Amino acid sequence: MAGRRRNPGETCLNYRHAFHAGNFADLVKHACLLSMLGRLTGAQDGPLGVIDTHAGAGLYDITGDEALKSGEAAAGVARLMADAAAPQVFASLKAAVEKANPDGALRFYPGSPRLIADALRPADSLVACETRPDDLARLRQNLVGPNRQVLGDDGYATALKGAGSGRTLVHIDPPFERADEYDRIAATVAGVVRRNPKAAIMIWLPLKDLETFDAFLRTLETMQLPRALVVETRLRPLHDPMRMNGCALVILNDPPGLEADAGVASGWIAGALGEAGGQGRVWRL
Ligand SMILES: C[S@@+](CC[C@H](N)C(=O)[O-])C[C@H]1O[C@@H](n2cnc3c(N)ncnc32)[C@H](O)[C@@H]1O
């Protein structure tokens, strides 16, 4: 499960997003990502380069063994798709899910690289990184087309190399399997902002206990960054730190309008998919 903490130095390469695809956390993340992309790719905007540092497989069969075993897609995207009254902020995500399922039955859920690629204009570009060989092979099949590059390289190093000086969005969505994941995110954010202060950066984080999240925010606060937008979605109070009780997005250089969309998306997920005491909250660091 995402968000597990391990001993320093210990690595584990067991994370497979197929268990979690289409869960509540994907829905908040992907609705906000699509809102952000829509706002960064207006008719008057210059070309946008996107780096998806942790891309996953790009498309997931949510009727497969992994998704059925976890039940997370059933509790997430299946409920969103069944709710005709869900807020407008989910319209682009719903349309992308429908596009991935032309037969009408809900079987496939698109991951971040597919959503990004479909939202980009011809002059924009995407670099998607995935280090797990089986998911990398799937990603190569699921992400074909011009201006889309799939790399089996470390996403953090690729972001540091590729953030350049042009209009850039970096999406950082790690599995949180390694004890140094938070440090690597902070170092990558620092490096990207140093090279390209206007780069938009979206970071996904698990919410289990508040201490880990607070420690990461405190690290960011010492780094003299642009004021970040924080989107906290809690499914339940954080009483049990062994569970993923929610998720958060930390977004730098968010485009105008994203804050309102994020508030609606987070609030709806917490209210419709969460338990008593769940809440969505958007604030500035
Ligand atoms: C949470 S999943 C990504 C989900 C995807 N972003 C989405 O929203 O559909 C994290 C992925 O990162 C991959 N990964 C782990 N460490 C990596 C690294 N250093 N660079 C690139 N990918 C990595 C994992 O194999 C896993 O597939």
mmCIF file of C-alpha atoms and ligand atoms in Angstrom:
data_model
loop_
_atom_site.group_PDB
_atom_site.id
_atom_site.type_symbol
_atom_site.label_atom_id
_atom_site.label_comp_id
_atom_site.label_asym_id
_atom_site.label_seq_id
_atom_site.Cartn_x
_atom_site.Cartn_y
_atom_site.Cartn_z
ATOM 1 C CA MET A 1 0.000 0.000 0.000
ATOM 2 C CA ALA A 2 1.278 3.450 -0.830
ATOM 3 C CA GLY A 3 2.567 5.401 2.122
ATOM 4 C CA ARG A 4 4.318 2.579 3.943
ATOM 5 C CA ARG A 5 7.436 3.721 5.796
ATOM 6 C CA ARG A 6 10.519 1.532 5.671
ATOM 7 C CA ASN A 7 13.815 1.481 7.439
ATOM 8 C CA PRO A 8 16.476 3.904 6.173
ATOM 9 C CA GLY A 9 18.366 2.439 3.232
ATOM 10 C CA GLU A 10 15.841 -0.353 2.727
ATOM 11 C CA THR A 11 14.437 -0.523 -0.769
ATOM 12 C CA CYS A 12 11.458 -2.496 -1.990
ATOM 13 C CA LEU A 13 10.210 -2.732 -5.531
ATOM 14 C CA ASN A 14 6.888 -4.410 -4.822
ATOM 15 C CA TYR A 15 4.550 -1.477 -5.414
ATOM 16 C CA ARG A 16 2.136 -2.061 -8.278
ATOM 17 C CA HIS A 17 -0.311 0.670 -9.102
ATOM 18 C CA ALA A 18 -2.682 -1.933 -10.607
ATOM 19 C CA PHE A 19 -3.951 -2.574 -7.049
ATOM 20 C CA HIS A 20 -4.782 1.099 -6.515
ATOM 21 C CA ALA A 21 -5.755 2.431 -9.964
ATOM 22 C CA GLY A 22 -9.019 4.355 -9.896
ATOM 23 C CA ASN A 23 -9.102 4.662 -6.107
ATOM 24 C CA PHE A 24 -10.145 7.839 -4.277
ATOM 25 C CA ALA A 25 -6.573 9.148 -4.361
ATOM 26 C CA ASP A 26 -6.285 8.704 -8.132
ATOM 27 C CA LEU A 27 -9.573 10.565 -8.564
ATOM 28 C CA VAL A 28 -8.430 13.653 -6.614
ATOM 29 C CA LYS A 29 -5.003 13.588 -8.246
ATOM 30 C CA HIS A 30 -6.264 13.088 -11.779
ATOM 31 C CA ALA A 31 -9.145 15.591 -11.540
ATOM 32 C CA CYS A 32 -6.681 18.246 -10.305
ATOM 33 C CA LEU A 33 -4.077 17.245 -12.912
ATOM 34 C CA LEU A 34 -6.621 17.615 -15.718
ATOM 35 C CA SER A 35 -7.830 20.958 -14.350
ATOM 36 C CA MET A 36 -4.224 22.115 -14.205
ATOM 37 C CA LEU A 37 -3.460 20.936 -17.739
ATOM 38 C CA GLY A 38 -6.585 22.610 -19.082
ATOM 39 C CA ARG A 39 -5.452 25.881 -17.523
ATOM 40 C CA LEU A 40 -1.878 25.569 -18.831
ATOM 41 C CA THR A 41 -2.805 24.756 -22.427
ATOM 42 C CA GLY A 42 -5.005 27.681 -23.445
ATOM 43 C CA ALA A 43 -5.034 28.931 -27.025
ATOM 44 C CA GLN A 44 -2.684 31.815 -26.160
ATOM 45 C CA ASP A 45 -0.208 29.746 -24.137
ATOM 46 C CA GLY A 46 3.186 28.699 -25.525
ATOM 47 C CA PRO A 47 4.222 25.031 -25.722
ATOM 48 C CA LEU A 48 4.171 23.099 -22.453
ATOM 49 C CA GLY A 49 6.670 20.371 -21.546
ATOM 50 C CA VAL A 50 5.410 17.834 -18.998
ATOM 51 C CA ILE A 51 7.583 15.406 -17.038
ATOM 52 C CA ASP A 52 5.669 12.566 -15.335
ATOM 53 C CA THR A 53 8.374 11.311 -12.978
ATOM 54 C CA HIS A 54 6.552 8.155 -11.804
ATOM 55 C CA ALA A 55 4.263 7.203 -14.651
ATOM 56 C CA GLY A 56 3.074 3.663 -13.931
ATOM 57 C CA ALA A 57 1.622 1.503 -16.718
ATOM 58 C CA GLY A 58 -0.627 4.164 -18.274
ATOM 59 C CA LEU A 59 -3.785 2.030 -18.428
ATOM 60 C CA TYR A 60 -5.221 -0.444 -15.899
ATOM 61 C CA ASP A 61 -7.750 -3.258 -16.182
ATOM 62 C CA ILE A 62 -9.899 -2.669 -13.119
ATOM 63 C CA THR A 63 -11.666 -5.989 -13.658
ATOM 64 C CA GLY A 64 -8.300 -7.756 -13.243
ATOM 65 C CA ASP A 65 -7.160 -9.766 -10.202
ATOM 66 C CA GLU A 66 -5.230 -6.925 -8.559
ATOM 67 C CA ALA A 67 -8.083 -4.407 -8.686
ATOM 68 C CA LEU A 68 -10.697 -6.967 -7.626
ATOM 69 C CA LYS A 69 -8.531 -8.065 -4.707
ATOM 70 C CA SER A 70 -8.108 -4.521 -3.367
ATOM 71 C CA GLY A 71 -11.650 -3.343 -4.182
ATOM 72 C CA GLU A 72 -10.266 0.188 -4.467
ATOM 73 C CA ALA A 73 -11.559 0.935 -7.980
ATOM 74 C CA ALA A 74 -15.025 -0.299 -6.996
ATOM 75 C CA ALA A 75 -14.979 2.125 -4.052
ATOM 76 C CA GLY A 76 -13.575 4.905 -6.236
ATOM 77 C CA VAL A 77 -14.006 5.351 -9.979
ATOM 78 C CA ALA A 78 -17.002 3.010 -10.187
ATOM 79 C CA ARG A 79 -18.884 5.243 -7.750
ATOM 80 C CA LEU A 80 -17.804 8.420 -9.530
ATOM 81 C CA MET A 81 -18.931 7.105 -12.908
ATOM 82 C CA ALA A 82 -22.290 6.013 -11.463
ATOM 83 C CA ASP A 83 -22.991 9.446 -9.983
ATOM 84 C CA ALA A 84 -24.532 11.664 -12.643
ATOM 85 C CA ALA A 85 -24.628 14.534 -10.143
ATOM 86 C CA ALA A 86 -20.877 14.537 -9.421
ATOM 87 C CA PRO A 87 -19.452 18.082 -9.773
ATOM 88 C CA GLN A 88 -18.338 19.494 -13.108
ATOM 89 C CA VAL A 89 -14.680 19.377 -12.033
ATOM 90 C CA PHE A 90 -14.770 15.617 -12.700
ATOM 91 C CA ALA A 91 -16.162 16.011 -16.241
ATOM 92 C CA SER A 92 -12.768 15.745 -18.001
ATOM 93 C CA LEU A 93 -11.806 12.678 -15.971
ATOM 94 C CA LYS A 94 -15.145 11.026 -16.625
ATOM 95 C CA ALA A 95 -14.752 11.746 -20.351
ATOM 96 C CA ALA A 96 -11.263 10.199 -20.305
ATOM 97 C CA VAL A 97 -12.581 7.073 -18.557
ATOM 98 C CA GLU A 98 -15.397 6.822 -21.116
ATOM 99 C CA LYS A 99 -12.848 7.181 -23.942
ATOM 100 C CA ALA A 100 -10.821 4.310 -22.448
ATOM 101 C CA ASN A 101 -13.997 2.174 -22.419
ATOM 102 C CA PRO A 102 -15.588 2.615 -25.846
ATOM 103 C CA ASP A 103 -17.862 -0.403 -25.283
ATOM 104 C CA GLY A 104 -19.548 1.373 -22.395
ATOM 105 C CA ALA A 105 -18.752 -1.146 -19.636
ATOM 106 C CA LEU A 106 -16.271 0.123 -17.036
ATOM 107 C CA ARG A 107 -13.144 -2.021 -17.477
ATOM 108 C CA PHE A 108 -10.151 0.269 -17.989
ATOM 109 C CA TYR A 109 -8.878 3.215 -15.979
ATOM 110 C CA PRO A 110 -6.333 5.591 -17.592
ATOM 111 C CA GLY A 111 -3.225 6.502 -15.592
ATOM 112 C CA SER A 112 -1.522 9.866 -15.417
ATOM 113 C CA PRO A 113 0.624 9.592 -18.587
ATOM 114 C CA ARG A 114 -2.397 8.700 -20.720
ATOM 115 C CA LEU A 115 -4.457 11.520 -19.215
ATOM 116 C CA ILE A 116 -1.639 14.000 -19.748
ATOM 117 C CA ALA A 117 -0.942 12.878 -23.324
ATOM 118 C CA ASP A 118 -4.590 13.218 -24.294
ATOM 119 C CA ALA A 119 -4.795 16.712 -22.760
ATOM 120 C CA LEU A 120 -1.758 18.091 -24.596
ATOM 121 C CA ARG A 121 -1.739 20.063 -27.852
ATOM 122 C CA PRO A 122 0.463 19.082 -30.834
ATOM 123 C CA ALA A 123 3.220 21.533 -29.852
ATOM 124 C CA ASP A 124 3.352 20.259 -26.244
ATOM 125 C CA SER A 125 5.463 17.309 -25.129
ATOM 126 C CA LEU A 126 5.514 14.591 -22.464
ATOM 127 C CA VAL A 127 8.365 12.619 -20.914
ATOM 128 C CA ALA A 128 7.095 9.709 -18.803
ATOM 129 C CA CYS A 129 9.444 7.703 -16.530
ATOM 130 C CA GLU A 130 8.823 4.239 -15.108
ATOM 131 C CA THR A 131 11.487 1.993 -13.614
ATOM 132 C CA ARG A 132 9.533 -1.212 -13.010
ATOM 133 C CA PRO A 133 10.183 -3.383 -16.099
ATOM 134 C CA ASP A 134 6.704 -4.924 -16.460
ATOM 135 C CA ASP A 135 4.920 -1.595 -16.012
ATOM 136 C CA LEU A 136 7.468 0.060 -18.335
ATOM 137 C CA ALA A 137 6.644 -2.486 -21.059
ATOM 138 C CA ARG A 138 2.917 -1.785 -20.598
ATOM 139 C CA LEU A 139 3.539 1.950 -20.639
ATOM 140 C CA ARG A 140 5.378 1.665 -23.961
ATOM 141 C CA GLN A 141 2.279 -0.042 -25.403
ATOM 142 C CA ASN A 142 -0.171 2.374 -23.801
ATOM 143 C CA LEU A 143 1.578 5.610 -24.713
ATOM 144 C CA VAL A 144 2.185 5.791 -28.427
ATOM 145 C CA GLY A 145 2.106 8.945 -30.495
ATOM 146 C CA PRO A 146 4.180 11.982 -31.361
ATOM 147 C CA ASN A 147 5.876 14.104 -28.681
ATOM 148 C CA ARG A 148 5.561 11.348 -26.068
ATOM 149 C CA GLN A 149 8.765 9.869 -24.731
ATOM 150 C CA VAL A 150 8.811 6.853 -22.429
ATOM 151 C CA LEU A 151 11.976 6.357 -20.360
ATOM 152 C CA GLY A 152 12.966 3.521 -18.040
ATOM 153 C CA ASP A 153 15.069 6.033 -16.105
ATOM 154 C CA ASP A 154 14.800 7.417 -12.591
ATOM 155 C CA GLY A 155 12.078 10.064 -12.635
ATOM 156 C CA TYR A 156 13.763 12.367 -10.130
ATOM 157 C CA ALA A 157 16.991 12.548 -12.142
ATOM 158 C CA THR A 158 15.006 13.061 -15.343
ATOM 159 C CA ALA A 159 13.092 15.985 -13.816
ATOM 160 C CA LEU A 160 16.321 17.596 -12.633
ATOM 161 C CA LYS A 161 17.846 17.260 -16.096
ATOM 162 C CA GLY A 162 14.769 18.133 -18.110
ATOM 163 C CA ALA A 163 13.030 20.964 -16.252
ATOM 164 C CA GLY A 164 14.816 23.507 -18.478
ATOM 165 C CA SER A 165 13.613 27.062 -18.729
ATOM 166 C CA GLY A 166 10.465 26.769 -20.853
ATOM 167 C CA ARG A 167 6.864 26.310 -19.710
ATOM 168 C CA THR A 168 7.044 23.141 -17.643
ATOM 169 C CA LEU A 169 4.828 20.939 -15.484
ATOM 170 C CA VAL A 170 6.465 18.280 -13.306
ATOM 171 C CA HIS A 171 4.146 15.621 -11.863
ATOM 172 C CA ILE A 172 5.743 13.701 -8.962
ATOM 173 C CA ASP A 173 3.767 10.636 -7.843
ATOM 174 C CA PRO A 174 6.100 8.133 -6.155
ATOM 175 C CA PRO A 175 5.160 4.806 -4.511
ATOM 176 C CA PHE A 176 6.583 5.847 -1.088
ATOM 177 C CA GLU A 177 8.313 2.499 -0.683
ATOM 178 C CA ARG A 178 11.693 3.935 0.188
ATOM 179 C CA ALA A 179 12.516 5.655 3.458
ATOM 180 C CA ASP A 180 14.242 8.483 1.563
ATOM 181 C CA GLU A 181 11.272 9.208 -0.757
ATOM 182 C CA TYR A 182 10.367 12.489 0.972
ATOM 183 C CA ASP A 183 14.006 13.647 0.842
ATOM 184 C CA ARG A 184 14.244 12.803 -2.842
ATOM 185 C CA ILE A 185 11.062 14.754 -3.587
ATOM 186 C CA ALA A 186 12.353 17.790 -1.680
ATOM 187 C CA ALA A 187 15.736 17.649 -3.439
ATOM 188 C CA THR A 188 14.030 17.366 -6.826
ATOM 189 C CA VAL A 189 11.691 20.279 -6.104
ATOM 190 C CA ALA A 190 14.658 22.399 -4.990
ATOM 191 C CA GLY A 191 16.631 21.540 -8.121
ATOM 192 C CA VAL A 192 13.734 22.126 -10.526
ATOM 193 C CA VAL A 193 12.819 25.477 -8.926
ATOM 194 C CA ARG A 194 16.462 26.589 -9.001
ATOM 195 C CA ARG A 195 16.622 25.962 -12.764
ATOM 196 C CA ASN A 196 13.108 27.016 -13.634
ATOM 197 C CA PRO A 197 11.424 29.121 -10.903
ATOM 198 C CA LYS A 198 8.151 29.279 -12.822
ATOM 199 C CA ALA A 199 7.804 25.518 -13.342
ATOM 200 C CA ALA A 200 4.489 24.170 -12.114
ATOM 201 C CA ILE A 201 5.032 21.156 -9.836
ATOM 202 C CA MET A 202 2.384 18.765 -8.524
ATOM 203 C CA ILE A 203 3.380 16.314 -5.773
ATOM 204 C CA TRP A 204 1.120 13.508 -4.536
ATOM 205 C CA LEU A 205 1.497 12.380 -0.912
ATOM 206 C CA PRO A 206 -0.231 9.756 1.247
ATOM 207 C CA LEU A 207 -1.902 10.830 4.492
ATOM 208 C CA LYS A 208 -1.521 8.221 7.210
ATOM 209 C CA ASP A 209 -0.347 10.102 10.278
ATOM 210 C CA LEU A 210 0.004 13.867 10.387
ATOM 211 C CA GLU A 211 3.612 13.885 11.644
ATOM 212 C CA THR A 212 5.103 12.580 8.387
ATOM 213 C CA PHE A 213 3.112 15.042 6.289
ATOM 214 C CA ASP A 214 3.906 17.960 8.606
ATOM 215 C CA ALA A 215 7.611 17.114 8.549
ATOM 216 C CA PHE A 216 7.579 17.254 4.745
ATOM 217 C CA LEU A 217 5.744 20.588 4.743
ATOM 218 C CA ARG A 218 8.237 21.976 7.255
ATOM 219 C CA THR A 219 11.063 20.929 4.929
ATOM 220 C CA LEU A 220 9.396 22.773 2.039
ATOM 221 C CA GLU A 221 8.911 25.849 4.236
ATOM 222 C CA THR A 222 12.672 26.149 4.736
ATOM 223 C CA MET A 223 13.304 26.142 0.979
ATOM 224 C CA GLN A 224 12.081 29.597 -0.061
ATOM 225 C CA LEU A 225 9.667 28.292 -2.679
ATOM 226 C CA PRO A 226 6.669 30.012 -4.234
ATOM 227 C CA ARG A 227 3.653 29.673 -1.889
ATOM 228 C CA ALA A 228 2.338 26.179 -2.412
ATOM 229 C CA LEU A 229 -1.305 25.153 -2.723
ATOM 230 C CA VAL A 230 -2.053 22.229 -0.393
ATOM 231 C CA VAL A 231 -5.024 19.976 -1.155
ATOM 232 C CA GLU A 232 -5.808 17.634 1.738
ATOM 233 C CA THR A 233 -8.397 14.904 1.300
ATOM 234 C CA ARG A 234 -9.081 12.922 4.455
ATOM 235 C CA LEU A 235 -11.428 9.953 4.163
ATOM 236 C CA ARG A 236 -11.555 9.659 7.950
ATOM 237 C CA PRO A 237 -9.807 11.134 10.997
ATOM 238 C CA LEU A 238 -6.152 10.100 11.133
ATOM 239 C CA HIS A 239 -6.526 7.855 14.195
ATOM 240 C CA ASP A 240 -4.945 4.739 12.701
ATOM 241 C CA PRO A 241 -1.540 5.477 11.156
ATOM 242 C CA MET A 242 -1.370 1.976 9.648
ATOM 243 C CA ARG A 243 -4.087 2.870 7.128
ATOM 244 C CA MET A 244 -3.987 5.272 4.211
ATOM 245 C CA ASN A 245 -6.539 7.674 5.678
ATOM 246 C CA GLY A 246 -6.325 10.188 2.882
ATOM 247 C CA CYS A 247 -4.009 11.878 0.458
ATOM 248 C CA ALA A 248 -2.600 15.296 -0.257
ATOM 249 C CA LEU A 249 -1.379 17.280 -3.228
ATOM 250 C CA VAL A 250 1.220 19.995 -2.871
ATOM 251 C CA ILE A 251 1.247 22.237 -5.929
ATOM 252 C CA LEU A 252 3.747 24.962 -6.777
ATOM 253 C CA ASN A 253 2.993 27.721 -9.292
ATOM 254 C CA ASP A 254 -0.631 26.602 -9.596
ATOM 255 C CA PRO A 255 -2.484 28.321 -12.425
ATOM 256 C CA PRO A 256 -5.418 30.673 -11.572
ATOM 257 C CA GLY A 257 -8.647 28.742 -11.030
ATOM 258 C CA LEU A 258 -7.061 25.478 -9.910
ATOM 259 C CA GLU A 259 -7.545 26.275 -6.224
ATOM 260 C CA ALA A 260 -11.335 26.445 -6.581
ATOM 261 C CA ASP A 261 -11.458 23.252 -8.668
ATOM 262 C CA ALA A 262 -9.260 21.424 -6.164
ATOM 263 C CA GLY A 263 -11.520 22.469 -3.286
ATOM 264 C CA VAL A 264 -14.589 21.096 -5.040
ATOM 265 C CA ALA A 265 -12.870 17.837 -6.074
ATOM 266 C CA SER A 266 -11.369 17.186 -2.642
ATOM 267 C CA GLY A 267 -14.596 18.048 -0.810
ATOM 268 C CA TRP A 268 -16.692 15.783 -3.015
ATOM 269 C CA ILE A 269 -14.326 12.819 -2.676
ATOM 270 C CA ALA A 270 -14.171 13.168 1.124
ATOM 271 C CA GLY A 271 -17.960 13.537 1.407
ATOM 272 C CA ALA A 272 -19.088 10.952 -1.147
ATOM 273 C CA LEU A 273 -16.377 8.305 -0.710
ATOM 274 C CA GLY A 274 -15.198 8.962 2.851
ATOM 275 C CA GLU A 275 -16.426 8.062 6.312
ATOM 276 C CA ALA A 276 -17.814 10.186 9.150
ATOM 277 C CA GLY A 277 -15.205 12.785 10.053
ATOM 278 C CA GLY A 278 -13.675 12.862 6.571
ATOM 279 C CA GLN A 279 -13.037 16.257 5.013
ATOM 280 C CA GLY A 280 -11.523 18.016 2.016
ATOM 281 C CA ARG A 281 -9.438 21.101 2.673
ATOM 282 C CA VAL A 282 -7.462 23.473 0.448
ATOM 283 C CA TRP A 283 -4.981 25.933 1.923
ATOM 284 C CA ARG A 284 -1.708 27.785 1.254
ATOM 285 C CA LEU A 285 1.616 26.830 2.753
HETATM 286 C C1 LIG B 1 1.966 5.678 -7.700
HETATM 287 S S1 LIG B 1 2.574 4.851 -9.096
HETATM 288 C C2 LIG B 1 2.320 5.980 -10.412
HETATM 289 C C3 LIG B 1 0.894 6.175 -10.820
HETATM 290 C C4 LIG B 1 0.722 7.136 -11.964
HETATM 291 N N1 LIG B 1 1.437 8.376 -11.733
HETATM 292 C C5 LIG B 1 -0.730 7.474 -12.187
HETATM 293 O O1 LIG B 1 -1.238 8.456 -11.599
HETATM 294 O O2 LIG B 1 -1.394 6.767 -12.958
HETATM 295 C C6 LIG B 1 4.311 5.002 -8.884
HETATM 296 C C7 LIG B 1 5.126 4.337 -9.986
HETATM 297 O O3 LIG B 1 6.493 4.787 -9.896
HETATM 298 C C8 LIG B 1 7.351 3.731 -10.281
HETATM 299 N N2 LIG B 1 8.680 4.099 -9.757
HETATM 300 C C9 LIG B 1 9.210 3.827 -8.545
HETATM 301 N N3 LIG B 1 10.395 4.452 -8.393
HETATM 302 C C10 LIG B 1 10.618 5.151 -9.549
HETATM 303 C C11 LIG B 1 11.639 6.043 -9.982
HETATM 304 N N4 LIG B 1 12.680 6.329 -9.200
HETATM 305 N N5 LIG B 1 11.527 6.619 -11.203
HETATM 306 C C12 LIG B 1 10.463 6.329 -12.004
HETATM 307 N N6 LIG B 1 9.455 5.505 -11.639
HETATM 308 C C13 LIG B 1 9.524 4.927 -10.427
HETATM 309 C C14 LIG B 1 6.700 2.518 -9.678
HETATM 310 O O4 LIG B 1 7.116 1.336 -10.334
HETATM 311 C C15 LIG B 1 5.202 2.823 -9.901
HETATM 312 O O5 LIG B 1 4.751 2.261 -11.118
#
